[in-house]
Amino acid sequence: MQIYLDSANIQHIQQAASWGIIDGVTTNPSLLAKEDPKVDVKQRILEIHKMVGGHLSVEVISTNTDGMLREAEEIRSWFPEATIKIPMLPAGLAAVKELSKKNIPTNVTLIFSPIQALAANNAGATYVSLFLGRLDDIGMNSASILEEVANIWYVHNFESKIIAASIRNPLHIIQSAKVGAHIATVPFDVLKKSLMHPLTDQGIDIFLKDYDRMQTEIQKIITE
Ligand code: E4P
């Protein structure tokens, strides 16, 4: 399962990219506004693209098909590899259909149910983003909904890729990997936390102390 960073923060993207474990970045208007409400979106997106180079989802803000298609064209003029992130609306599905005819990659966002995921796939989406954290927030079981989506994908051998989105904790990442999501898009703090383990820190501490002890013994032998 690939990992994308769900962020518009340059420092975070730079740091996560330097760890060699991310294959792309997903952004949305809220993530961009969180960094700086006055941000120049085009400039920020191009900065991220230059830094990571892999998948980069850029979201449209129109809610009608023509507006979405116009925005898609604009975004693709910034860099031709852009994946266009389209909201899960009937008008969005129509835009996805049009873009898929031109082989333009799309990521259908704000998916909360298997039927929405199926519809996005049938419209020709390249990626379908199921929001786990927001489902859990309203008392739904995101793990079982993701499992249903994954089962449908494997029964039908769909080509589109499932992105587990709205990830809030390391368990969401593992649940996504276990059921066969193709990608998890993860916020920086969750990704960093996921890599930590107290036994790893303790182990490093012991190794370093033992190494120092060894050096002290060698020094004693040399000076005797
Ligand atoms: C990713 O594509 C989504 O925009 C993102 O994961 C949403 O996450 P949130 O529910 O934490 O805002």
Tab-separated table of C-alpha atoms and ligand atoms in Angstrom:
chain	number	residue	atom	x	y	z
A	1	MET	CA	0.000	0.000	0.000
A	2	GLN	CA	1.367	3.380	-0.967
A	3	ILE	CA	1.389	6.326	1.401
A	4	TYR	CA	0.551	9.870	0.352
A	5	LEU	CA	0.951	12.888	2.586
A	6	ASP	CA	-2.315	14.748	3.208
A	7	SER	CA	-0.875	18.233	3.565
A	8	ALA	CA	-0.140	21.611	2.016
A	9	ASN	CA	2.665	22.415	4.492
A	10	ILE	CA	5.989	22.775	2.685
A	11	GLN	CA	8.189	21.891	5.701
A	12	HIS	CA	6.146	18.801	6.479
A	13	ILE	CA	6.120	17.653	2.863
A	14	GLN	CA	9.871	18.236	2.587
A	15	GLN	CA	10.549	16.259	5.775
A	16	ALA	CA	8.262	13.339	4.896
A	17	ALA	CA	9.671	13.209	1.353
A	18	SER	CA	13.202	13.009	2.789
A	19	TRP	CA	12.198	9.813	4.668
A	20	GLY	CA	11.617	8.135	1.292
A	21	ILE	CA	8.226	6.696	2.160
A	22	ILE	CA	5.711	8.892	0.375
A	23	ASP	CA	4.561	8.445	-3.209
A	24	GLY	CA	2.454	11.550	-3.497
A	25	VAL	CA	0.541	14.361	-1.854
A	26	THR	CA	-3.159	15.149	-1.559
A	27	THR	CA	-4.385	18.668	-0.919
A	28	ASN	CA	-7.786	20.263	-0.410
A	29	PRO	CA	-8.973	23.855	0.094
A	30	SER	CA	-9.059	23.434	3.904
A	31	LEU	CA	-5.442	22.186	4.013
A	32	LEU	CA	-4.299	25.108	1.847
A	33	ALA	CA	-6.231	27.648	3.955
A	34	LYS	CA	-4.849	26.126	7.192
A	35	GLU	CA	-1.300	26.939	6.086
A	36	ASP	CA	-2.087	30.485	4.967
A	37	PRO	CA	-5.517	31.815	3.994
A	38	LYS	CA	-3.762	34.258	1.637
A	39	VAL	CA	-1.683	31.546	-0.025
A	40	ASP	CA	-1.154	31.740	-3.785
A	41	VAL	CA	-2.644	28.329	-4.604
A	42	LYS	CA	-0.912	27.901	-7.963
A	43	GLN	CA	2.481	28.795	-6.490
A	44	ARG	CA	2.029	26.473	-3.494
A	45	ILE	CA	0.883	23.584	-5.689
A	46	LEU	CA	3.865	24.034	-8.018
A	47	GLU	CA	6.224	24.155	-5.033
A	48	ILE	CA	4.807	20.849	-3.768
A	49	HIS	CA	4.983	19.318	-7.242
A	50	LYS	CA	8.640	20.286	-7.613
A	51	MET	CA	9.453	18.852	-4.197
A	52	VAL	CA	7.721	15.448	-4.404
A	53	GLY	CA	7.260	14.837	-8.109
A	54	GLY	CA	4.827	11.901	-7.694
A	55	HIS	CA	1.068	11.948	-7.396
A	56	LEU	CA	-0.441	15.340	-6.571
A	57	SER	CA	-4.216	15.751	-6.184
A	58	VAL	CA	-5.513	19.308	-6.588
A	59	GLU	CA	-9.144	19.948	-5.707
A	60	VAL	CA	-11.634	22.011	-7.696
A	61	ILE	CA	-14.062	24.281	-5.879
A	62	SER	CA	-16.840	24.493	-8.467
A	63	THR	CA	-20.006	22.525	-7.820
A	64	ASN	CA	-21.198	22.421	-11.432
A	65	THR	CA	-19.745	20.300	-14.229
A	66	ASP	CA	-18.671	23.145	-16.536
A	67	GLY	CA	-16.939	24.978	-13.712
A	68	MET	CA	-15.112	21.798	-12.651
A	69	LEU	CA	-13.969	21.158	-16.213
A	70	ARG	CA	-12.738	24.742	-16.564
A	71	GLU	CA	-10.802	24.448	-13.290
A	72	ALA	CA	-9.372	21.085	-14.354
A	73	GLU	CA	-8.043	22.673	-17.528
A	74	GLU	CA	-6.531	25.546	-15.535
A	75	ILE	CA	-4.852	23.171	-13.032
A	76	ARG	CA	-3.479	20.997	-15.850
A	77	SER	CA	-1.974	24.120	-17.438
A	78	TRP	CA	0.092	24.533	-14.229
A	79	PHE	CA	1.542	21.022	-14.626
A	80	PRO	CA	0.181	18.321	-16.925
A	81	GLU	CA	0.545	15.398	-14.457
A	82	ALA	CA	-1.967	16.895	-11.990
A	83	THR	CA	-4.683	14.615	-10.650
A	84	ILE	CA	-7.955	16.548	-10.479
A	85	LYS	CA	-9.808	16.101	-7.214
A	86	ILE	CA	-13.549	16.240	-7.775
A	87	PRO	CA	-16.267	16.187	-5.093
A	88	MET	CA	-18.682	13.251	-5.017
A	89	LEU	CA	-21.690	15.022	-6.568
A	90	PRO	CA	-23.749	14.016	-9.608
A	91	ALA	CA	-22.227	17.053	-11.374
A	92	GLY	CA	-18.815	15.825	-10.255
A	93	LEU	CA	-19.404	12.371	-11.722
A	94	ALA	CA	-20.313	13.998	-15.051
A	95	ALA	CA	-17.020	15.939	-14.919
A	96	VAL	CA	-15.116	12.731	-14.101
A	97	LYS	CA	-16.707	11.047	-17.122
A	98	GLU	CA	-15.573	13.887	-19.408
A	99	LEU	CA	-12.063	13.975	-17.965
A	100	SER	CA	-11.685	10.195	-18.208
A	101	LYS	CA	-12.469	10.385	-21.943
A	102	LYS	CA	-9.364	12.586	-22.229
A	103	ASN	CA	-7.321	10.249	-19.976
A	104	ILE	CA	-7.041	12.939	-17.315
A	105	PRO	CA	-6.583	11.356	-13.866
A	106	THR	CA	-9.264	12.129	-11.285
A	107	ASN	CA	-9.615	11.557	-7.563
A	108	VAL	CA	-13.237	11.539	-6.388
A	109	THR	CA	-13.285	12.949	-2.880
A	110	LEU	CA	-15.794	13.047	-0.002
A	111	ILE	CA	-16.867	9.418	-0.467
A	112	PHE	CA	-18.581	7.902	2.569
A	113	SER	CA	-20.355	4.769	1.287
A	114	PRO	CA	-19.726	1.745	-0.972
A	115	ILE	CA	-22.384	2.894	-3.454
A	116	GLN	CA	-20.712	6.304	-3.812
A	117	ALA	CA	-17.385	4.552	-4.395
A	118	LEU	CA	-18.948	2.267	-7.009
A	119	ALA	CA	-20.549	5.240	-8.805
A	120	ALA	CA	-17.227	7.113	-8.871
A	121	ASN	CA	-15.489	4.051	-10.305
A	122	ASN	CA	-18.175	3.630	-12.976
A	123	ALA	CA	-17.889	7.279	-13.990
A	124	GLY	CA	-14.231	6.586	-14.772
A	125	ALA	CA	-12.423	7.843	-11.657
A	126	THR	CA	-8.754	6.963	-11.333
A	127	TYR	CA	-8.911	7.187	-7.517
A	128	VAL	CA	-11.795	6.996	-5.033
A	129	SER	CA	-11.182	8.606	-1.640
A	130	LEU	CA	-13.120	7.084	1.262
A	131	PHE	CA	-13.080	9.318	4.355
A	132	LEU	CA	-12.494	7.149	7.443
A	133	GLY	CA	-12.093	9.692	10.261
A	134	ARG	CA	-15.213	11.656	9.356
A	135	LEU	CA	-17.237	8.404	9.351
A	136	ASP	CA	-15.937	7.495	12.812
A	137	ASP	CA	-16.785	11.048	13.966
A	138	ILE	CA	-20.481	10.387	13.343
A	139	GLY	CA	-20.398	6.970	15.023
A	140	MET	CA	-20.094	4.872	11.852
A	141	ASN	CA	-17.645	1.968	11.606
A	142	SER	CA	-15.197	3.211	8.977
A	143	ALA	CA	-13.196	-0.052	9.032
A	144	SER	CA	-16.192	-2.162	7.991
A	145	ILE	CA	-17.269	0.346	5.312
A	146	LEU	CA	-13.736	0.331	3.896
A	147	GLU	CA	-13.763	-3.474	3.951
A	148	GLU	CA	-17.042	-3.511	1.977
A	149	VAL	CA	-15.541	-1.157	-0.610
A	150	ALA	CA	-12.369	-3.272	-0.854
A	151	ASN	CA	-14.435	-6.487	-1.279
A	152	ILE	CA	-16.379	-4.952	-4.168
A	153	TRP	CA	-13.090	-3.902	-5.789
A	154	TYR	CA	-11.542	-7.343	-5.554
A	155	VAL	CA	-14.698	-9.207	-6.676
A	156	HIS	CA	-14.899	-7.035	-9.798
A	157	ASN	CA	-11.207	-6.394	-10.252
A	158	PHE	CA	-11.780	-2.654	-10.748
A	159	GLU	CA	-8.860	-0.672	-12.094
A	160	SER	CA	-9.464	2.461	-10.034
A	161	LYS	CA	-7.480	2.789	-6.828
A	162	ILE	CA	-8.948	3.074	-3.340
A	163	ILE	CA	-7.483	5.900	-1.260
A	164	ALA	CA	-8.140	5.677	2.477
A	165	ALA	CA	-8.504	9.344	3.437
A	166	SER	CA	-9.374	11.354	6.543
A	167	ILE	CA	-6.843	9.244	8.447
A	168	ARG	CA	-6.668	10.211	12.111
A	169	ASN	CA	-4.468	7.557	13.735
A	170	PRO	CA	-1.971	4.759	13.030
A	171	LEU	CA	-4.732	2.132	13.359
A	172	HIS	CA	-6.532	3.642	10.346
A	173	ILE	CA	-3.363	3.049	8.282
A	174	ILE	CA	-3.083	-0.587	9.344
A	175	GLN	CA	-6.798	-1.253	8.825
A	176	SER	CA	-6.460	0.223	5.320
A	177	ALA	CA	-3.453	-1.934	4.477
A	178	LYS	CA	-5.120	-5.105	5.833
A	179	VAL	CA	-8.219	-4.834	3.661
A	180	GLY	CA	-6.256	-3.900	0.545
A	181	ALA	CA	-6.680	-0.137	0.110
A	182	HIS	CA	-4.135	0.853	-2.536
A	183	ILE	CA	-3.150	4.103	-0.850
A	184	ALA	CA	-3.561	5.799	2.517
A	185	THR	CA	-3.261	9.574	2.533
A	186	VAL	CA	-1.943	10.524	5.946
A	187	PRO	CA	-1.486	13.838	7.813
A	188	PHE	CA	2.108	14.590	8.834
A	189	ASP	CA	1.608	14.262	12.612
A	190	VAL	CA	-0.114	10.867	12.231
A	191	LEU	CA	2.627	9.638	9.890
A	192	LYS	CA	5.394	10.758	12.253
A	193	LYS	CA	3.639	9.207	15.265
A	194	SER	CA	3.159	5.954	13.333
A	195	LEU	CA	6.914	5.562	12.860
A	196	MET	CA	7.688	5.861	16.574
A	197	HIS	CA	7.871	3.017	19.086
A	198	PRO	CA	9.095	3.288	22.701
A	199	LEU	CA	10.992	-0.020	22.338
A	200	THR	CA	12.860	1.377	19.308
A	201	ASP	CA	13.946	4.438	21.354
A	202	GLN	CA	14.866	2.250	24.324
A	203	GLY	CA	16.817	-0.129	22.056
A	204	ILE	CA	18.841	2.736	20.510
A	205	ASP	CA	19.568	4.104	23.979
A	206	ILE	CA	20.899	0.728	25.165
A	207	PHE	CA	23.016	0.199	21.999
A	208	LEU	CA	24.598	3.662	22.365
A	209	LYS	CA	25.327	3.194	26.064
A	210	ASP	CA	26.924	-0.239	25.404
A	211	TYR	CA	28.995	1.239	22.573
A	212	ASP	CA	30.225	4.024	24.889
A	213	ARG	CA	31.083	1.434	27.579
A	214	MET	CA	33.085	-0.525	24.989
A	215	GLN	CA	34.973	2.622	23.912
A	216	THR	CA	35.806	3.437	27.533
A	217	GLU	CA	37.210	-0.098	28.045
A	218	ILE	CA	39.316	0.158	24.830
A	219	GLN	CA	40.657	3.568	25.910
A	220	LYS	CA	41.649	2.067	29.288
A	221	ILE	CA	43.598	-0.750	27.565
A	222	ILE	CA	45.384	1.737	25.251
A	223	THR	CA	46.439	4.039	28.089
A	224	GLU	CA	47.555	1.192	30.445
B	1	E4P	C1	-7.869	13.778	1.425
B	1	E4P	O1	-7.869	13.669	0.242
B	1	E4P	C2	-8.913	14.470	2.198
B	1	E4P	O2	-9.140	15.750	1.697
B	1	E4P	C3	-8.542	14.493	3.645
B	1	E4P	O3	-8.015	13.230	4.000
B	1	E4P	C4	-9.633	14.945	4.580
B	1	E4P	O4	-9.249	14.703	5.904
B	1	E4P	P1	-9.998	15.336	7.171
B	1	E4P	O5	-11.289	14.615	7.364
B	1	E4P	O6	-9.054	15.108	8.302
B	1	E4P	O7	-10.217	16.787	6.863
